[in-house]
mmCIF file of C-alpha atoms and ligand atoms in Angstrom:
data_model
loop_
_atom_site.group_PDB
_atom_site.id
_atom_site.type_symbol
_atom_site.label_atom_id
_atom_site.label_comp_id
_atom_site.label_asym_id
_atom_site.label_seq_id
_atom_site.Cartn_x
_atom_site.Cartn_y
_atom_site.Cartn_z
ATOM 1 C CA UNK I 281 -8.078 -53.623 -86.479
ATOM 2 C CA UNK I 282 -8.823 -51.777 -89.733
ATOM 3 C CA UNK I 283 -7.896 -49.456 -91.861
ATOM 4 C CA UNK I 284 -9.240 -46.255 -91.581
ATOM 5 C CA UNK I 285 -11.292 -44.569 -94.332
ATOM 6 C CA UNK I 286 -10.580 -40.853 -94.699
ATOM 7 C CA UNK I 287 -9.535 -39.005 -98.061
ATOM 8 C CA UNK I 288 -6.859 -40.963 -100.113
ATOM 9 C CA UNK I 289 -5.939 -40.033 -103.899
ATOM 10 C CA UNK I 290 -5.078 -43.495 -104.996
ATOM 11 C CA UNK I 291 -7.739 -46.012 -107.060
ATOM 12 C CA UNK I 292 -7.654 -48.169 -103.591
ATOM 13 C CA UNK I 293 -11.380 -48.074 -102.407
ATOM 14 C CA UNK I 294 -12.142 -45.524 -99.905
ATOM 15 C CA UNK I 295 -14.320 -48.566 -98.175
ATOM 16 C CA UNK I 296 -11.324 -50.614 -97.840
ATOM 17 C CA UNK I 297 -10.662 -52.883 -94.699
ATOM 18 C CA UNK I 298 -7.355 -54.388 -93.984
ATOM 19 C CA UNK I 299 -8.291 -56.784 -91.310
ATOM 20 C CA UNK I 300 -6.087 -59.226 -89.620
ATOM 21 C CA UNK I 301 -7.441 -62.424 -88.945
ATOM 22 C CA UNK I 302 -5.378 -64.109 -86.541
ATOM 23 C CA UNK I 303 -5.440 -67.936 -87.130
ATOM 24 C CA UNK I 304 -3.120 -71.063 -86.759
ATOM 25 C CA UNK I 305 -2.799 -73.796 -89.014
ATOM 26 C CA UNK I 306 -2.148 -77.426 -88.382
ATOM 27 C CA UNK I 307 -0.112 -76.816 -84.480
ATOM 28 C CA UNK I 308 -1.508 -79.807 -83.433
ATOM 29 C CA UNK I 309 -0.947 -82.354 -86.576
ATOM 30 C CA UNK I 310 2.368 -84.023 -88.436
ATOM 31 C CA UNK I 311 1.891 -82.530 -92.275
ATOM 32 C CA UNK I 312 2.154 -85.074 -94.928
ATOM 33 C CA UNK I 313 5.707 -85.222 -96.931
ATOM 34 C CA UNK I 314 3.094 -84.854 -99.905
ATOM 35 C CA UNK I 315 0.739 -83.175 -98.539
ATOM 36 C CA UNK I 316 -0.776 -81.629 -101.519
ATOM 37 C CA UNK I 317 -2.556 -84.622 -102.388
ATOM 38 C CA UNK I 318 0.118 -87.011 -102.592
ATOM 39 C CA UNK I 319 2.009 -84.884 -105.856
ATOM 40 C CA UNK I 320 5.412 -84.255 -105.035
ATOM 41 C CA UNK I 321 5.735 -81.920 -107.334
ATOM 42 C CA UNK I 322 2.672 -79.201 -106.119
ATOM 43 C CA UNK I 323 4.265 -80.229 -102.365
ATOM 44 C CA UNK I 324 7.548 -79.039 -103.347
ATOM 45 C CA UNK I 325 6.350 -75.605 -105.423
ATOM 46 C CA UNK I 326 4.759 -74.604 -102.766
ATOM 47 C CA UNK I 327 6.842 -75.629 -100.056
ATOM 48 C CA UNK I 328 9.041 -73.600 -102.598
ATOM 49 C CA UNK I 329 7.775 -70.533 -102.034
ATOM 50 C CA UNK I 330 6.594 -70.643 -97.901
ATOM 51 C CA UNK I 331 10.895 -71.221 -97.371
ATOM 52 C CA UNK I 332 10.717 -67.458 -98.665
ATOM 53 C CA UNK I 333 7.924 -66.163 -96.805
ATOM 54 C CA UNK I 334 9.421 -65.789 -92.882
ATOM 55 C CA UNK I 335 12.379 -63.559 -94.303
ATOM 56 C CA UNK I 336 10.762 -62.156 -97.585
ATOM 57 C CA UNK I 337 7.665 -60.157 -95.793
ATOM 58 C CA UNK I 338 9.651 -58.960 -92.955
ATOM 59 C CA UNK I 339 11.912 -57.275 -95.789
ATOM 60 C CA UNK I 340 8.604 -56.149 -97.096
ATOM 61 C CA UNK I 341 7.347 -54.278 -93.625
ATOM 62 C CA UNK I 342 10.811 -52.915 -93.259
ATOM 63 C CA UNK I 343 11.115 -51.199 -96.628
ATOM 64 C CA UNK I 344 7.232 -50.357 -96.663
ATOM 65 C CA UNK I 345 7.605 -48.553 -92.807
ATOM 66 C CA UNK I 346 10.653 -46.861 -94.335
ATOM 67 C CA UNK I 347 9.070 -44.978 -96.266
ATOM 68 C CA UNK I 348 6.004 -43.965 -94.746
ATOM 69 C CA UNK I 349 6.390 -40.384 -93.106
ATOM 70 C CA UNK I 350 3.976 -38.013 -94.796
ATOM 71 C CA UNK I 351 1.613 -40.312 -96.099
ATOM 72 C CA UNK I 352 -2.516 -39.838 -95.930
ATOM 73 C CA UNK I 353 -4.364 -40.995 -92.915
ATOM 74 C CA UNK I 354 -5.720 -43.898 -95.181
ATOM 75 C CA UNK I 355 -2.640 -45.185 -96.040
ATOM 76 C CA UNK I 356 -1.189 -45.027 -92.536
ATOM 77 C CA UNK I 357 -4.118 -47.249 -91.477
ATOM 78 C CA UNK I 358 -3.547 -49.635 -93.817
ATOM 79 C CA UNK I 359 0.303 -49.907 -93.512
ATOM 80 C CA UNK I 360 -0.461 -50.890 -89.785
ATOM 81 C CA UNK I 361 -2.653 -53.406 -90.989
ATOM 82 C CA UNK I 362 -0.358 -54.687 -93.870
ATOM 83 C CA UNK I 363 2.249 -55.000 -91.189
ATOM 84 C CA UNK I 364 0.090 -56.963 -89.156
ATOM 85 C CA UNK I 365 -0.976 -59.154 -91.549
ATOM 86 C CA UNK I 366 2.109 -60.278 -92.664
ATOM 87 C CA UNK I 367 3.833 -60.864 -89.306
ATOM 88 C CA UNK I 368 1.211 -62.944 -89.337
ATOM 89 C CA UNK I 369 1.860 -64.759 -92.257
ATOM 90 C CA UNK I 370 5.577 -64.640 -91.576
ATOM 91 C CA UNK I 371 4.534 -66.475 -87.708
ATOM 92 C CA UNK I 372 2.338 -69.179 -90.134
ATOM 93 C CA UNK I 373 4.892 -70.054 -92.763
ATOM 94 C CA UNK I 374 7.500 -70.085 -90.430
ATOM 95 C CA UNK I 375 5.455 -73.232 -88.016
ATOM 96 C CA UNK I 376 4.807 -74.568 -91.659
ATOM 97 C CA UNK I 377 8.438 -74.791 -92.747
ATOM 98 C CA UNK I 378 9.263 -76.470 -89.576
ATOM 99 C CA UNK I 379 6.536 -78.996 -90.461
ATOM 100 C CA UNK I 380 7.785 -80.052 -93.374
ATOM 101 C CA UNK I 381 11.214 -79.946 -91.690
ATOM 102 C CA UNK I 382 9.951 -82.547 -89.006
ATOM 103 C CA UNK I 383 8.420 -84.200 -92.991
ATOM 104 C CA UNK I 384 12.598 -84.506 -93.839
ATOM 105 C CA UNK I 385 12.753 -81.644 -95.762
ATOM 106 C CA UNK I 386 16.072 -79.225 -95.180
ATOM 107 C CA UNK I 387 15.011 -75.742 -96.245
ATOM 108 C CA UNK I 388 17.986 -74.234 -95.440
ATOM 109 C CA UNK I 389 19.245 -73.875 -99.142
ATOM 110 C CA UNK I 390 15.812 -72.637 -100.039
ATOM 111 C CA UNK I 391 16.567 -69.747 -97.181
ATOM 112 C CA UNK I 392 19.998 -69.038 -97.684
ATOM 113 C CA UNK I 393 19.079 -68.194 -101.678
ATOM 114 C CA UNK I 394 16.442 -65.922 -100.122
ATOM 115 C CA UNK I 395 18.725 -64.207 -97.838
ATOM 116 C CA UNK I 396 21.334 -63.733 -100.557
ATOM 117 C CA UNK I 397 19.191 -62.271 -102.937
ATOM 118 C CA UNK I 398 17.427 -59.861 -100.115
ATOM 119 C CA UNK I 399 21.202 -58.255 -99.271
ATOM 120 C CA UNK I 400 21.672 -57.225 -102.598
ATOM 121 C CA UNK I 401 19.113 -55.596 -102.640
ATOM 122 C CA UNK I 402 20.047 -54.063 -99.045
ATOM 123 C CA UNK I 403 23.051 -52.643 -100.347
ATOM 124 C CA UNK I 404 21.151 -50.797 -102.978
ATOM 125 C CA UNK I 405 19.597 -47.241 -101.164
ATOM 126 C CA UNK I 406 16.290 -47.663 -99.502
ATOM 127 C CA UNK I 407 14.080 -46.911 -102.694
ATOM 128 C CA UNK I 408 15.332 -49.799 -104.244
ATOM 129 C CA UNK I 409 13.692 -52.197 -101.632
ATOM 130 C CA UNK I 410 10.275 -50.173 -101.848
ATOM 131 C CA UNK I 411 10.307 -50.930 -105.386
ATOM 132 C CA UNK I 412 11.204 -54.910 -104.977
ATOM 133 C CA UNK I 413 8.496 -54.893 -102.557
ATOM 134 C CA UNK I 414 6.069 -53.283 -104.218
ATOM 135 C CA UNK I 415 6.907 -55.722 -107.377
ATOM 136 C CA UNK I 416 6.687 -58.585 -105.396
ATOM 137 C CA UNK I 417 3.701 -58.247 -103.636
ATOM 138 C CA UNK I 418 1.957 -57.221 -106.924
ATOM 139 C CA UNK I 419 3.231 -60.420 -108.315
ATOM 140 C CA UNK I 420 1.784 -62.382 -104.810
ATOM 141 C CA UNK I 421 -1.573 -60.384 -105.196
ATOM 142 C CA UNK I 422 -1.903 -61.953 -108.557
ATOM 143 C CA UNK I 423 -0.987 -65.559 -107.309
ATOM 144 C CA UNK I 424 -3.340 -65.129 -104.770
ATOM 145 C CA UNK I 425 -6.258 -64.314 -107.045
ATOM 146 C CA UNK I 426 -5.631 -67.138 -108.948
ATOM 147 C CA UNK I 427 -5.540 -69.164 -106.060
ATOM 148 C CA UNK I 428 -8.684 -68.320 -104.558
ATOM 149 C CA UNK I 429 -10.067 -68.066 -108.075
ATOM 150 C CA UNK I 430 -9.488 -71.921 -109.382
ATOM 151 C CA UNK I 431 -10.411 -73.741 -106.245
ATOM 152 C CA UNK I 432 -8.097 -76.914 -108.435
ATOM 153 C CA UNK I 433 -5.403 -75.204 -107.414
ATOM 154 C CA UNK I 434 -5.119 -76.182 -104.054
ATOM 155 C CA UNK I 435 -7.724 -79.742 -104.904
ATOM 156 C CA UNK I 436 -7.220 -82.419 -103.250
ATOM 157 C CA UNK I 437 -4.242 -80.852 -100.560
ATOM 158 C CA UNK I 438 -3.929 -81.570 -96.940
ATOM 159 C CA UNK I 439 -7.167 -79.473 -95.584
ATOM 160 C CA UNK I 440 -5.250 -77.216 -92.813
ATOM 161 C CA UNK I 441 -2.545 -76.639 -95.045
ATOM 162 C CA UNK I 442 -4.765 -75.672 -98.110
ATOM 163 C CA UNK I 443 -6.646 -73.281 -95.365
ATOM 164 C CA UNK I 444 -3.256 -71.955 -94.539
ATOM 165 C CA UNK I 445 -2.432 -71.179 -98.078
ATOM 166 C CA UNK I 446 -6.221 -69.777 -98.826
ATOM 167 C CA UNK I 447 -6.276 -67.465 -95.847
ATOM 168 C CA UNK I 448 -2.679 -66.428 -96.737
ATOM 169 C CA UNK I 449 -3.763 -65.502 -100.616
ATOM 170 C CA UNK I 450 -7.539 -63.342 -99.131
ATOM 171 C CA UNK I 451 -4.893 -61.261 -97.090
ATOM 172 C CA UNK I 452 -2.831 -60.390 -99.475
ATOM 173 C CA UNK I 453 -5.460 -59.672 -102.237
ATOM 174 C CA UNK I 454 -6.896 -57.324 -99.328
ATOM 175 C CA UNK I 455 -3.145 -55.736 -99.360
ATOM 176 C CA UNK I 456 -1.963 -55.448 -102.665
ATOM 177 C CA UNK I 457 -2.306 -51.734 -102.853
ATOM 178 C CA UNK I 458 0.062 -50.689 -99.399
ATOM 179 C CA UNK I 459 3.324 -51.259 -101.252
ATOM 180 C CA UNK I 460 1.927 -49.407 -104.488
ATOM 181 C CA UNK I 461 0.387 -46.536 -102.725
ATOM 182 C CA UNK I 462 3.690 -46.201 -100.378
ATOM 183 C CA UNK I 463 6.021 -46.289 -103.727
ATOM 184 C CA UNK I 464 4.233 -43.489 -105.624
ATOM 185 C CA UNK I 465 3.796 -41.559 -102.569
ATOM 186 C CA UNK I 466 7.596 -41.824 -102.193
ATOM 187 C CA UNK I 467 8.593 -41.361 -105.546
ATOM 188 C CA UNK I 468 5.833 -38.325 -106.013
ATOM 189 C CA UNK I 469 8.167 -36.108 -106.792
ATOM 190 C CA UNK I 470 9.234 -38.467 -110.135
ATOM 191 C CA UNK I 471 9.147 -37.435 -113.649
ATOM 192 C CA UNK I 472 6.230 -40.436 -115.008
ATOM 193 C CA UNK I 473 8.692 -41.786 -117.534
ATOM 194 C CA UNK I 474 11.087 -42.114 -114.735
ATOM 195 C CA UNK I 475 8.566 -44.314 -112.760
ATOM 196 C CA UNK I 476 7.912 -46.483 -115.460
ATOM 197 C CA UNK I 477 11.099 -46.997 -116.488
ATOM 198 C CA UNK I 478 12.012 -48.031 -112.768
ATOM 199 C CA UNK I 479 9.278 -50.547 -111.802
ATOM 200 C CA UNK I 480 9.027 -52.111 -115.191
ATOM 201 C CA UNK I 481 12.880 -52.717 -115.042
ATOM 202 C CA UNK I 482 12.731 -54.229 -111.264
ATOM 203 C CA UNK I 483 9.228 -56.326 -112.273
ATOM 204 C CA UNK I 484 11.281 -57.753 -114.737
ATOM 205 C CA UNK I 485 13.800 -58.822 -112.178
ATOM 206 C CA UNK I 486 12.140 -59.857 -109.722
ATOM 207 C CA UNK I 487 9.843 -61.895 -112.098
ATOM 208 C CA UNK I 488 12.853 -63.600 -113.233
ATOM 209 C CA UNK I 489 14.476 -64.307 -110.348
ATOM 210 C CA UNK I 490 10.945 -65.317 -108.901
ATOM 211 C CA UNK I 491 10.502 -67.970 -111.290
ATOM 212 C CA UNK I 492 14.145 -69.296 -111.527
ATOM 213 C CA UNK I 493 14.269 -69.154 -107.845
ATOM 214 C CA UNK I 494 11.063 -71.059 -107.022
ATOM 215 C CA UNK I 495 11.841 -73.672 -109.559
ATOM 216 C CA UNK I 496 15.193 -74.131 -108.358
ATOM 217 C CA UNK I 497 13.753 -74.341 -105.293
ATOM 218 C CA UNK I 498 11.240 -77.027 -105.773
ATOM 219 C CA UNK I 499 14.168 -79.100 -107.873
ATOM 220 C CA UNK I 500 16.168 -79.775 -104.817
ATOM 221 C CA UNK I 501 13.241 -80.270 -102.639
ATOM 222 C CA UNK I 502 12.708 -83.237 -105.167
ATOM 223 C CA UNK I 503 16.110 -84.261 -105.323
ATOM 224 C CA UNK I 504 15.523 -84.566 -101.307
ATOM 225 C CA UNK I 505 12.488 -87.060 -102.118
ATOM 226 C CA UNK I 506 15.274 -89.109 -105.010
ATOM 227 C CA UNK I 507 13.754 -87.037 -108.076
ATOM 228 C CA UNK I 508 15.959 -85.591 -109.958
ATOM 229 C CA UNK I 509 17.015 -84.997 -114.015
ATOM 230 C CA UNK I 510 14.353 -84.717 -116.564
ATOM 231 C CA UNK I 511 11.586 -86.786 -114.824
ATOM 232 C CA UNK I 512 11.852 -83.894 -111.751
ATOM 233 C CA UNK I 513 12.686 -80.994 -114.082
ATOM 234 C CA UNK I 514 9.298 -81.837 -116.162
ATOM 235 C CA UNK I 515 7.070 -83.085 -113.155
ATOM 236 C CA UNK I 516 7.645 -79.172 -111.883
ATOM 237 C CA UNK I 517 7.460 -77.771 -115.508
ATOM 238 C CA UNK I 518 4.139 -79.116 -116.243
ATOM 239 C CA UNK I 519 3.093 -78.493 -112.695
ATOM 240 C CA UNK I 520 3.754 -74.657 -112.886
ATOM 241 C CA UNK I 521 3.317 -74.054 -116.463
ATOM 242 C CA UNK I 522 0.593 -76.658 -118.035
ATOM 243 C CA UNK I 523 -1.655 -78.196 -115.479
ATOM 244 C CA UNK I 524 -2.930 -76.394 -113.297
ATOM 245 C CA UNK I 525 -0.742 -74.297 -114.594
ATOM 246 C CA UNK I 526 -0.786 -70.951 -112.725
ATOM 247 C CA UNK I 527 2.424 -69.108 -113.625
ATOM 248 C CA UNK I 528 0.994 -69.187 -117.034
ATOM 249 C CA UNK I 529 -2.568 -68.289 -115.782
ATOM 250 C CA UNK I 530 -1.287 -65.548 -114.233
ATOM 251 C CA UNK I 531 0.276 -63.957 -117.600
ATOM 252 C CA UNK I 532 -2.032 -61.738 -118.294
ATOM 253 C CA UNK I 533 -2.803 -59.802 -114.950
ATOM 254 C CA UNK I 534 1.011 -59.472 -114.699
ATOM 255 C CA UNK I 535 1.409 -57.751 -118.329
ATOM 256 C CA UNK I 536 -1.354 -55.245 -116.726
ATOM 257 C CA UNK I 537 1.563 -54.022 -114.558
ATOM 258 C CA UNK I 538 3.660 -52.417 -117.313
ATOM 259 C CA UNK I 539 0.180 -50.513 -118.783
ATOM 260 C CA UNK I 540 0.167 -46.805 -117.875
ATOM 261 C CA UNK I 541 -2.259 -45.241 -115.394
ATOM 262 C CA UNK I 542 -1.679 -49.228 -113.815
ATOM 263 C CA UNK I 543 -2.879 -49.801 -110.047
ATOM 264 C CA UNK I 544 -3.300 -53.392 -108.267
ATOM 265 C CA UNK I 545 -7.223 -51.507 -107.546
ATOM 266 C CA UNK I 546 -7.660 -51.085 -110.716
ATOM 267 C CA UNK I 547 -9.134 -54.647 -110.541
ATOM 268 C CA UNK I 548 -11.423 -54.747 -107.169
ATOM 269 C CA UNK I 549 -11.525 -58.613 -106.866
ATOM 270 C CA UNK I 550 -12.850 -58.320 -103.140
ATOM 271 C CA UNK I 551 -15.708 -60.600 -104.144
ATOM 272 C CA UNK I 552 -12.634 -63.337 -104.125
ATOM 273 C CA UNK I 553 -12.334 -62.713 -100.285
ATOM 274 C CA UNK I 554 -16.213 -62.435 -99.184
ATOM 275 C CA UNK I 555 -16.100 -66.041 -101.296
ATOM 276 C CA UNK I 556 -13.341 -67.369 -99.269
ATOM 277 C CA UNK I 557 -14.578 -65.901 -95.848
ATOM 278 C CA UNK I 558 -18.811 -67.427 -96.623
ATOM 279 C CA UNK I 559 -17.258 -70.369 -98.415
ATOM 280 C CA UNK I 560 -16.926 -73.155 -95.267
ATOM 281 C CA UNK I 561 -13.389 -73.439 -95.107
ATOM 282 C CA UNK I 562 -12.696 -69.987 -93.238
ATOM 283 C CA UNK I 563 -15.484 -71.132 -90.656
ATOM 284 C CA UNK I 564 -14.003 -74.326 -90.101
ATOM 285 C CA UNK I 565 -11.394 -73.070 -89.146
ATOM 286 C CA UNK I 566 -9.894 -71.828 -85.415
ATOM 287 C CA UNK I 567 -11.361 -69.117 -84.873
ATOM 288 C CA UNK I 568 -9.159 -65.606 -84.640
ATOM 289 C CA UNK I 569 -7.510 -64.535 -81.801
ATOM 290 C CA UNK I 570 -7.255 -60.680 -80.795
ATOM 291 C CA UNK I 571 -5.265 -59.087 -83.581
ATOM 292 C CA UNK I 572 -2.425 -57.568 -81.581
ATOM 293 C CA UNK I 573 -1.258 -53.818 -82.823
ATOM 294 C CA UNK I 574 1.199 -53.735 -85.674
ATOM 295 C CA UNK I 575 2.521 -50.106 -83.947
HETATM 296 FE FE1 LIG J 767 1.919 -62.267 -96.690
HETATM 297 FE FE1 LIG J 768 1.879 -59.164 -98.796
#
């Protein structure tokens, strides 16, 4: 399935496809405890952030679908898509977190903090979780094009994992502008200052809570493995921050977000996902099944 290409007012190409590739990662093998190349510290970031992925992007469809009546015929087509895409991905992270479950890893701290901070949210009114969606997925969008940018991030990591993480980051680059384009066209009738102020305030949040979360996160995944104190606290400091370093290599494309006239198309990093999809490791691996509808 694709999205469809009619007339459409946002900076998201008129030529863009939304397509849903269908795969499964790693059904038939035991994932290492370590899997990213024996570092417990890049294991437990991202194991970090898959615990949030299962509940986190069906919030996402929910309060994207909530707010779609009256949109274009290009951005109906591509919130079918984006909700296809990450059921998907929800479907994938969710066999993932029970491998490293089946590693000795108990998540279930990891997913009640999600949960928590989700329900807050869900007893805010329905905009609120449009614009927590649309902050978040800007923020994955820019994770992912780092990912698939620096192949070091992912050097060196279990190879169906690191597929699962490289197909996950080319769908949501392909994505990034369905939670945007849904958010202005609910909030059309907003004075621009009014916009601003909102999203920049809830960017700020969720960035925040993003970072504490995730770290917090991978701490008592270590503390699972018998790292703890200063020697875990730095391990995931240097990790994240220093080498490779991609919350700080992301800096930049996330102070774009708070520039006026911003949209995640203002950057067309497609080239990132025709890379990914020529590069070997999308060929290698099972090939897609029949996308099923998102309706
Ligand atoms: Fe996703
Ligand atoms: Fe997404």
């Amino acid at each position: 399935m694709t999205a469809a290409s009619t007339t459409h007012s946002s900076a998201t190409p008129i030529d863009l496809r939304i397509t849903p590739r269908d795969r499964r990662f790693g059904r038939d093998e035991a994932t290492p405890r370590w899997w990213h190349g024996g570092n417990p510290y890049a294991s437990a970031l991202y194991n970090a952030l898959s615990a949030t992925f299962p509940e986190g992007e069906a919030f996402f469809v929910k309060s994207v679908r909530k707010h779609q009546a009256g949109v274009d015929a290009q951005l109906a087509g591509e919130i079918k898509a984006f909700t296809t895409q990450e059921v998907i991905h929800s479907r994938e992270h969710l066999a993932f977190n029970r491998r490293a479950a089946d590693a000795g890893y108990d998540l279930s701290k990891l997913e009640a903090q999600v949960h928590k901070r989700l329900e807050l949210t869900r007893t805010r009114p329905p905009i609120a979780s449009l614009v927590a969606t649309m902050a978040l997925e800007h923020f994955t969008a820019i994770l992912a094009h780092e990912l698939l940018a620096d192949p070091r991030h992912l050097g060196g990591a279990d190879p169906a994992t690191a597929e699962l993480w490289r197909w996950h980051g080319a769908e949501e680059i392909e994505h990034k502008g369905v939670a945007y384009d849904t958010w202005l066209h609910a909030t059309r009738a907003w004075p621009r200052t009014k916009r601003w102020k909102v999203k920049a305030k809830v960017m700020l949040f969720v960035t925040r809570n993003f970072i504490v979360d995730r770290t917090a996160g991978a701490l008592e995944l270590l503390r699972q493995d018998g790292i703890a104190g200063p020697k875990a606290i730095a391990g995931v400091l240097w990790y994240a921050w220093i080498n490779p370093g991609m919350f700080r290599k992301i800096f930049f494309a996330w102070v774009k977000f708070f520039l006026p006239n911003f949209h995640p198309w203002n950057e067309d990093d497609r080239a990132l996902i025709a890379t990914y999809e020529t590069s070997g490791h999308f060929a290698a691996a099972e090939p897609a099944r029949k996308v099923r509808s998102a309706a």
